[in-house]
Amino acid sequence: MSTHAAEKRGFGAVLWDYLTTVDHKKIAILYLIGGGFFFVLGGLEAMLIRIQLISPDNEFISAQFYNEVMTMHGTTMIFLAAMPLLFALMNAVVPLQIGARDVAFPFVNALGFWLFAFGGILLNLSWFVTGAPDAGWTAYAPLSIISPGHGVDFYAVGLQISGFGTLMAGINFIVTIINMRAPGMTYMRMPLFTWTTFVASILILFAFPALTVGLFEMTFDRLFGANFFKPEMGGNVIIWEHLFWIFGHPEVYILVLPAFGVFSEVIPTFSKKRLFGYSSMVFATVLIAFLGFMVWAHHMFTVGLGPIANSIFAVATMAIAVPTGIKIFNWLLTMWGGNIRITTPMLYALGFIPSFTIGGMTGVMLATAAADLQYHDSYFVVGHFHYVIVGGVVFGVLAGLTYWWPRMFGTMLDEKLGKWTFWLFFIGFHLTFFIQHFLGLMGMPRRYWKFLPDQGLDTGNLISTIGAFFMAAGAILFVWNIIITSVRNEKVSGDPWDARTLEWAIPNPTPEYNFKQIPLVRGLDPLWIEKMEGNGKMTPAEPLGDIHMPNSSFLPFMMSLGLFIAGIGVIFQVDNNSWWIVAIIGFAITLGTMFLRSIKDDLGYHIHKEDLEDKGAGVK
Amino acid sequence: MKGWMGRFRALFLLSGLTLLLSGCGKPYLSALQPKGEGSEMLFNLMLLSIGIMIFVFLVVMVIYIYVVLKFRQKKGQEDHIPKQTEGSHVLETIWTVIPIILLLILAVPTVQYTFALSDTKNVPEDQEDAIWIEVTGQQYWWHFDYKDLNIQTSQELYIPTDQRVYLELTSKDVIHSFWIPTISGKMDTNPIENKNEMWIHAYEEGVYWGKCAELCGPSHSLMDFKVVAVSPGEFEQWVEDMQNVNPDEEPETVVAKEGKELFQQNSCAACHAVGSSPVAVGPNLTSFGDRTTVAGIMDYNKENIVNWLMDPEKYKPGNKMSNNYPALSEEEAGKIAEYLMTLKPSEIGLDDAEDGDYIKSQKDENNNEENTQDQE
């Protein structure tokens, strides 16, 4: 695809292309690079945690540093690795799956990415100034309010900026999926990955404002003398917990629903069967999302909300197991009677089913509010949510990347290396996290810098650390696979997996306008229908004509950079008033570029019909 | 309530599970080896939920293994195109309804126990003078105030084994969480407002380990405490001894006397109370001589007390004692340690919790005598 053509240009030209791009396919690659970088960083932090806990009373890292590493591991993995990697897949695939030429707002799409990137960089800048945030990724007040240094300020401001980006991305996908589907692509013909993206975006739209409000209140408490969460001044620390989890619980589904979507694409493709119970899968997705907003207080069973609230939230939480179970059985029945090819993406799907089932089971166990008094904040919970997030989301991302790699880069990741990666990662994952359920019940609370000898926790922690090294080896192998695949650069056909959905109907490399003519969709799995009932090609829904394209723009980068600079100024103005100058410069850059964007007409350009014909019209 | 959960346990699967799980961890720390009323209820609930979940997992895995083995692509069938099944209403109804039934089975005891465990209002009838203790979490130690008994301790909580003891939980700084896995579940201690209540009830004598379960700063992992459960008669003895503490009592040995003077000179007493006093800046040291550990984490011996006094930061990073008192020489620290180790106001200590001797409450003895007299 375009990277190939770009190689012939200079490095500077490529760099400028990516800094200014508004093309969803290139933004996907940017998200992949950003998310991948933070995934590696979060993984290194995880390794520090596991090495510290390899033996009792270990002094490998100090208590304060441990808290910073543990906080940043969680924050990085959730906000800066998992979500961007999913956005990479969504950007790469969703417009193609619905037969669109781009997302609804290409400019905003780029802005969303750069806000995420600068927010993430700002957050990690804290390592080099006064230390990273140390109050856990949940940043419970008042610990986060009284935390010395600027660590938690970076947390609040950094996440605020990247949160704006996430909100924009969510809104963009909602509008795209509602408005830009190809003719015939009705809601109930949309691929499951598009459906889950759609539902996850709606979750973002409603969940992120709670985080925004919470972070603003925290920022004002720490930097401007407000008293939202200061109990001695009449503030209330429990409100932060509510705000955080009203965001935080839907966040879990924001992550895991798109992963479900990936598997709902991978399993039918490699079973050569349509998805079993498509409409109940859609219904289950919507139901999970709806219930996901009703259950946040199950993170707070020990806070003292009282038995009535705890019981209601317990039963509501259990209810989520029903639609999730429907999904598991539908996947199993999709494979039933199929012709299963065990490729790397399918291997991840097969690894996902038992792993996620265990995560779901421990989820129901946690939902029993009374028993949660034992599980809560112990390693049982750590085991549980890693089964959900690694067993669900990370497996989903790895499956999705391997599956769509040919679409994104025109090359196939090495299958043999891919399978090695899977087995290392899969075995390491179970070694690391299964034992943690037992560690928790044996009396090990979470976020422990060290455990002491003679408490029966030594063997379990050692096994867990060994598992972590297997996972690290798997991750390194994956990166190696990417490198050698890029070096080999062997292009494959546009449909290397013999797949079913619209994104595989495009030649390789994907043209910048995606579809020369918008295709006509005749049912679920449109490409498969054409393969079975037609000539294997999509029928165009429009005559060949000029294609309207958006112009590249450097403004998204500048707007985000402005907020980044302003953020630094706002954080340090408590030390010295002259930092306000920096803040004002930053805000001026952001508002100035916004103003520029408003007054300058940017009408885009057209690719003319004649140029399209030159490139071999009628192939599609 | 215990009855019908007990019947579940009789099921072969669950009793096997019980055996399997009770091998996990140390008896004084593991939630899988319950020694109290609350933890036993929770353990039963866990077993029930694990049992249901293992059933579900087995069903999923049987289908999964069958599907993967049976429908894996065979040689020469690469081009085979299977029937494109749309779905099945019957099947989909089955796997919607059965989970709902399973969850209802689980939901009933969940709600029941949730209410039972948080019930601090309906004190049992035979316990009209229930013991209420105010628990205060602070970075990184615990304070226990036996409100009606006018007794204060820190780090070690003495309770009788014959009754529920009621706790009121609060914090002086950040949120902590009070957890004794073998006796009961955990409950957060929220700062200032939002006080919580819970009850604990140990069935057997013993020293049980408590933990802080909510991230509270660098030494979160070192904020351990102990629950010393003794028989009712021993507890009454302990209460009487603690109420009769004379904080001004002079130690017997010369070294300890010098230690006491140093204790006062070096402003230790500004933060640490000896004798009954409201919650102070530092832990109450009235019964320091009976402690099981130094600072909640180190073996109890003079060497460790000296080490702690010389450099507390090394053992509990971020604690509030470091640098808040004049530097001590090793000799001075040694003398203070000698003094602190003499603070044993009660005959009741660890031995009584671990010996298994059950001494009845005085009250019960009297009642019995009265009963026998009545009969006569």
mmCIF file with all atom_site columns, N, CA and C in Angstrom, chain B residues 111-141:
data_model
loop_
_atom_site.group_PDB
_atom_site.id
_atom_site.type_symbol
_atom_site.label_atom_id
_atom_site.label_alt_id
_atom_site.label_comp_id
_atom_site.label_asym_id
_atom_site.label_entity_id
_atom_site.label_seq_id
_atom_site.pdbx_PDB_ins_code
_atom_site.Cartn_x
_atom_site.Cartn_y
_atom_site.Cartn_z
_atom_site.occupancy
_atom_site.B_iso_or_equiv
_atom_site.pdbx_formal_charge
_atom_site.auth_seq_id
_atom_site.auth_comp_id
_atom_site.auth_asym_id
_atom_site.auth_atom_id
_atom_site.pdbx_PDB_model_num
ATOM 1  N N  . VAL B 1 111 ? -27.454 -12.588 47.974 1.00 0.00 ? 111 VAL B N  1
ATOM 2  C CA . VAL B 1 111 ? -28.196 -11.494 48.601 1.00 0.00 ? 111 VAL B CA 1
ATOM 3  C C  . VAL B 1 111 ? -28.354 -11.754 50.100 1.00 0.00 ? 111 VAL B C  1
ATOM 4  N N  . GLN B 1 112 ? -28.671 -13.018 50.423 1.00 0.00 ? 112 GLN B N  1
ATOM 5  C CA . GLN B 1 112 ? -28.833 -13.397 51.818 1.00 0.00 ? 112 GLN B CA 1
ATOM 6  C C  . GLN B 1 112 ? -27.574 -13.058 52.642 1.00 0.00 ? 112 GLN B C  1
ATOM 7  N N  . TYR B 1 113 ? -26.442 -13.477 52.146 1.00 0.00 ? 113 TYR B N  1
ATOM 8  C CA . TYR B 1 113 ? -25.193 -13.273 52.884 1.00 0.00 ? 113 TYR B CA 1
ATOM 9  C C  . TYR B 1 113 ? -24.763 -11.810 52.894 1.00 0.00 ? 113 TYR B C  1
ATOM 10 N N  . THR B 1 114 ? -25.067 -11.117 51.795 1.00 0.00 ? 114 THR B N  1
ATOM 11 C CA . THR B 1 114 ? -24.713 -9.705  51.757 1.00 0.00 ? 114 THR B CA 1
ATOM 12 C C  . THR B 1 114 ? -25.399 -8.972  52.898 1.00 0.00 ? 114 THR B C  1
ATOM 13 N N  . PHE B 1 115 ? -26.667 -9.305  53.095 1.00 0.00 ? 115 PHE B N  1
ATOM 14 C CA . PHE B 1 115 ? -27.387 -8.661  54.200 1.00 0.00 ? 115 PHE B CA 1
ATOM 15 C C  . PHE B 1 115 ? -26.871 -9.147  55.553 1.00 0.00 ? 115 PHE B C  1
ATOM 16 N N  . ALA B 1 116 ? -26.647 -10.457 55.654 1.00 0.00 ? 116 ALA B N  1
ATOM 17 C CA . ALA B 1 116 ? -26.230 -11.013 56.948 1.00 0.00 ? 116 ALA B CA 1
ATOM 18 C C  . ALA B 1 116 ? -24.892 -10.426 57.402 1.00 0.00 ? 116 ALA B C  1
ATOM 19 N N  . LEU B 1 117 ? -23.967 -10.285 56.462 1.00 0.00 ? 117 LEU B N  1
ATOM 20 C CA . LEU B 1 117 ? -22.619 -9.847  56.847 1.00 0.00 ? 117 LEU B CA 1
ATOM 21 C C  . LEU B 1 117 ? -22.558 -8.374  57.213 1.00 0.00 ? 117 LEU B C  1
ATOM 22 N N  . SER B 1 118 ? -23.501 -7.600  56.684 1.00 0.00 ? 118 SER B N  1
ATOM 23 C CA . SER B 1 118 ? -23.426 -6.172  56.997 1.00 0.00 ? 118 SER B CA 1
ATOM 24 C C  . SER B 1 118 ? -24.377 -5.804  58.119 1.00 0.00 ? 118 SER B C  1
ATOM 25 N N  . ASP B 1 119 ? -24.968 -6.819  58.735 1.00 0.00 ? 119 ASP B N  1
ATOM 26 C CA . ASP B 1 119 ? -25.972 -6.540  59.765 1.00 0.00 ? 119 ASP B CA 1
ATOM 27 C C  . ASP B 1 119 ? -25.302 -6.260  61.107 1.00 0.00 ? 119 ASP B C  1
ATOM 28 N N  . THR B 1 120 ? -25.167 -4.987  61.412 1.00 0.00 ? 120 THR B N  1
ATOM 29 C CA . THR B 1 120 ? -24.597 -4.632  62.712 1.00 0.00 ? 120 THR B CA 1
ATOM 30 C C  . THR B 1 120 ? -25.659 -4.024  63.623 1.00 0.00 ? 120 THR B C  1
ATOM 31 N N  . LYS B 1 121 ? -26.904 -4.022  63.158 1.00 0.00 ? 121 LYS B N  1
ATOM 32 C CA . LYS B 1 121 ? -27.967 -3.398  63.954 1.00 0.00 ? 121 LYS B CA 1
ATOM 33 C C  . LYS B 1 121 ? -28.644 -4.413  64.881 1.00 0.00 ? 121 LYS B C  1
ATOM 34 N N  . ASN B 1 122 ? -28.861 -5.616  64.364 1.00 0.00 ? 122 ASN B N  1
ATOM 35 C CA . ASN B 1 122 ? -29.575 -6.617  65.152 1.00 0.00 ? 122 ASN B CA 1
ATOM 36 C C  . ASN B 1 122 ? -28.590 -7.493  65.914 1.00 0.00 ? 122 ASN B C  1
ATOM 37 N N  . VAL B 1 123 ? -28.146 -6.989  67.025 1.00 0.00 ? 123 VAL B N  1
ATOM 38 C CA . VAL B 1 123 ? -27.212 -7.733  67.851 1.00 0.00 ? 123 VAL B CA 1
ATOM 39 C C  . VAL B 1 123 ? -27.943 -8.962  68.403 1.00 0.00 ? 123 VAL B C  1
ATOM 40 N N  . PRO B 1 124 ? -27.314 -10.153 68.373 1.00 0.00 ? 124 PRO B N  1
ATOM 41 C CA . PRO B 1 124 ? -27.987 -11.343 68.903 1.00 0.00 ? 124 PRO B CA 1
ATOM 42 C C  . PRO B 1 124 ? -28.491 -11.133 70.334 1.00 0.00 ? 124 PRO B C  1
ATOM 43 N N  . GLU B 1 125 ? -29.593 -11.820 70.681 1.00 0.00 ? 125 GLU B N  1
ATOM 44 C CA . GLU B 1 125 ? -30.273 -11.553 71.949 1.00 0.00 ? 125 GLU B CA 1
ATOM 45 C C  . GLU B 1 125 ? -29.414 -11.844 73.173 1.00 0.00 ? 125 GLU B C  1
ATOM 46 N N  . ASP B 1 126 ? -28.595 -12.910 73.057 1.00 0.00 ? 126 ASP B N  1
ATOM 47 C CA . ASP B 1 126 ? -27.802 -13.283 74.235 1.00 0.00 ? 126 ASP B CA 1
ATOM 48 C C  . ASP B 1 126 ? -26.587 -12.392 74.397 1.00 0.00 ? 126 ASP B C  1
ATOM 49 N N  . GLN B 1 127 ? -26.543 -11.298 73.637 1.00 0.00 ? 127 GLN B N  1
ATOM 50 C CA . GLN B 1 127 ? -25.310 -10.518 73.627 1.00 0.00 ? 127 GLN B CA 1
ATOM 51 C C  . GLN B 1 127 ? -25.647 -9.036  73.767 1.00 0.00 ? 127 GLN B C  1
ATOM 52 N N  . GLU B 1 128 ? -26.428 -8.730  74.779 1.00 0.00 ? 128 GLU B N  1
ATOM 53 C CA . GLU B 1 128 ? -26.924 -7.352  74.877 1.00 0.00 ? 128 GLU B CA 1
ATOM 54 C C  . GLU B 1 128 ? -25.795 -6.336  75.086 1.00 0.00 ? 128 GLU B C  1
ATOM 55 N N  . ASP B 1 129 ? -24.703 -6.780  75.735 1.00 0.00 ? 129 ASP B N  1
ATOM 56 C CA . ASP B 1 129 ? -23.583 -5.848  75.903 1.00 0.00 ? 129 ASP B CA 1
ATOM 57 C C  . ASP B 1 129 ? -22.469 -6.175  74.909 1.00 0.00 ? 129 ASP B C  1
ATOM 58 N N  . ALA B 1 130 ? -22.828 -6.105  73.605 1.00 0.00 ? 130 ALA B N  1
ATOM 59 C CA . ALA B 1 130 ? -21.863 -6.431  72.557 1.00 0.00 ? 130 ALA B CA 1
ATOM 60 C C  . ALA B 1 130 ? -20.650 -5.508  72.630 1.00 0.00 ? 130 ALA B C  1
ATOM 61 N N  . ILE B 1 131 ? -19.506 -6.054  72.256 1.00 0.00 ? 131 ILE B N  1
ATOM 62 C CA . ILE B 1 131 ? -18.283 -5.253  72.273 1.00 0.00 ? 131 ILE B CA 1
ATOM 63 C C  . ILE B 1 131 ? -18.203 -4.462  70.967 1.00 0.00 ? 131 ILE B C  1
ATOM 64 N N  . TRP B 1 132 ? -18.059 -3.162  71.096 1.00 0.00 ? 132 TRP B N  1
ATOM 65 C CA . TRP B 1 132 ? -17.875 -2.293  69.919 1.00 0.00 ? 132 TRP B CA 1
ATOM 66 C C  . TRP B 1 132 ? -16.460 -1.750  69.949 1.00 0.00 ? 132 TRP B C  1
ATOM 67 N N  . ILE B 1 133 ? -15.768 -1.876  68.838 1.00 0.00 ? 133 ILE B N  1
ATOM 68 C CA . ILE B 1 133 ? -14.386 -1.398  68.760 1.00 0.00 ? 133 ILE B CA 1
ATOM 69 C C  . ILE B 1 133 ? -14.275 -0.436  67.585 1.00 0.00 ? 133 ILE B C  1
ATOM 70 N N  . GLU B 1 134 ? -13.686 0.727   67.838 1.00 0.00 ? 134 GLU B N  1
ATOM 71 C CA . GLU B 1 134 ? -13.447 1.639   66.730 1.00 0.00 ? 134 GLU B CA 1
ATOM 72 C C  . GLU B 1 134 ? -12.069 1.352   66.133 1.00 0.00 ? 134 GLU B C  1
ATOM 73 N N  . VAL B 1 135 ? -12.060 1.017   64.847 1.00 0.00 ? 135 VAL B N  1
ATOM 74 C CA . VAL B 1 135 ? -10.810 0.709   64.146 1.00 0.00 ? 135 VAL B CA 1
ATOM 75 C C  . VAL B 1 135 ? -10.416 1.922   63.327 1.00 0.00 ? 135 VAL B C  1
ATOM 76 N N  . THR B 1 136 ? -9.178  2.398   63.516 1.00 0.00 ? 136 THR B N  1
ATOM 77 C CA . THR B 1 136 ? -8.706  3.530   62.731 1.00 0.00 ? 136 THR B CA 1
ATOM 78 C C  . THR B 1 136 ? -7.472  3.120   61.944 1.00 0.00 ? 136 THR B C  1
ATOM 79 N N  . GLY B 1 137 ? -7.547  3.250   60.631 1.00 0.00 ? 137 GLY B N  1
ATOM 80 C CA . GLY B 1 137 ? -6.378  2.973   59.794 1.00 0.00 ? 137 GLY B CA 1
ATOM 81 C C  . GLY B 1 137 ? -5.570  4.238   59.594 1.00 0.00 ? 137 GLY B C  1
ATOM 82 N N  . GLN B 1 138 ? -4.275  4.122   59.667 1.00 0.00 ? 138 GLN B N  1
ATOM 83 C CA . GLN B 1 138 ? -3.397  5.258   59.406 1.00 0.00 ? 138 GLN B CA 1
ATOM 84 C C  . GLN B 1 138 ? -2.174  4.744   58.677 1.00 0.00 ? 138 GLN B C  1
ATOM 85 N N  . GLN B 1 139 ? -1.509  5.625   57.919 1.00 0.00 ? 139 GLN B N  1
ATOM 86 C CA . GLN B 1 139 ? -0.279  5.209   57.237 1.00 0.00 ? 139 GLN B CA 1
ATOM 87 C C  . GLN B 1 139 ? 0.759   4.851   58.287 1.00 0.00 ? 139 GLN B C  1
ATOM 88 N N  . TYR B 1 140 ? 1.217   3.692   58.542 1.00 0.00 ? 140 TYR B N  1
ATOM 89 C CA . TYR B 1 140 ? 0.859   2.390   58.048 1.00 0.00 ? 140 TYR B CA 1
ATOM 90 C C  . TYR B 1 140 ? 0.648   1.490   59.242 1.00 0.00 ? 140 TYR B C  1
ATOM 91 N N  . TRP B 1 141 ? -0.348  1.831   60.053 1.00 0.00 ? 141 TRP B N  1
ATOM 92 C CA . TRP B 1 141 ? -0.641  1.027   61.245 1.00 0.00 ? 141 TRP B CA 1
ATOM 93 C C  . TRP B 1 141 ? -2.116  1.145   61.599 1.00 0.00 ? 141 TRP B C  1
#
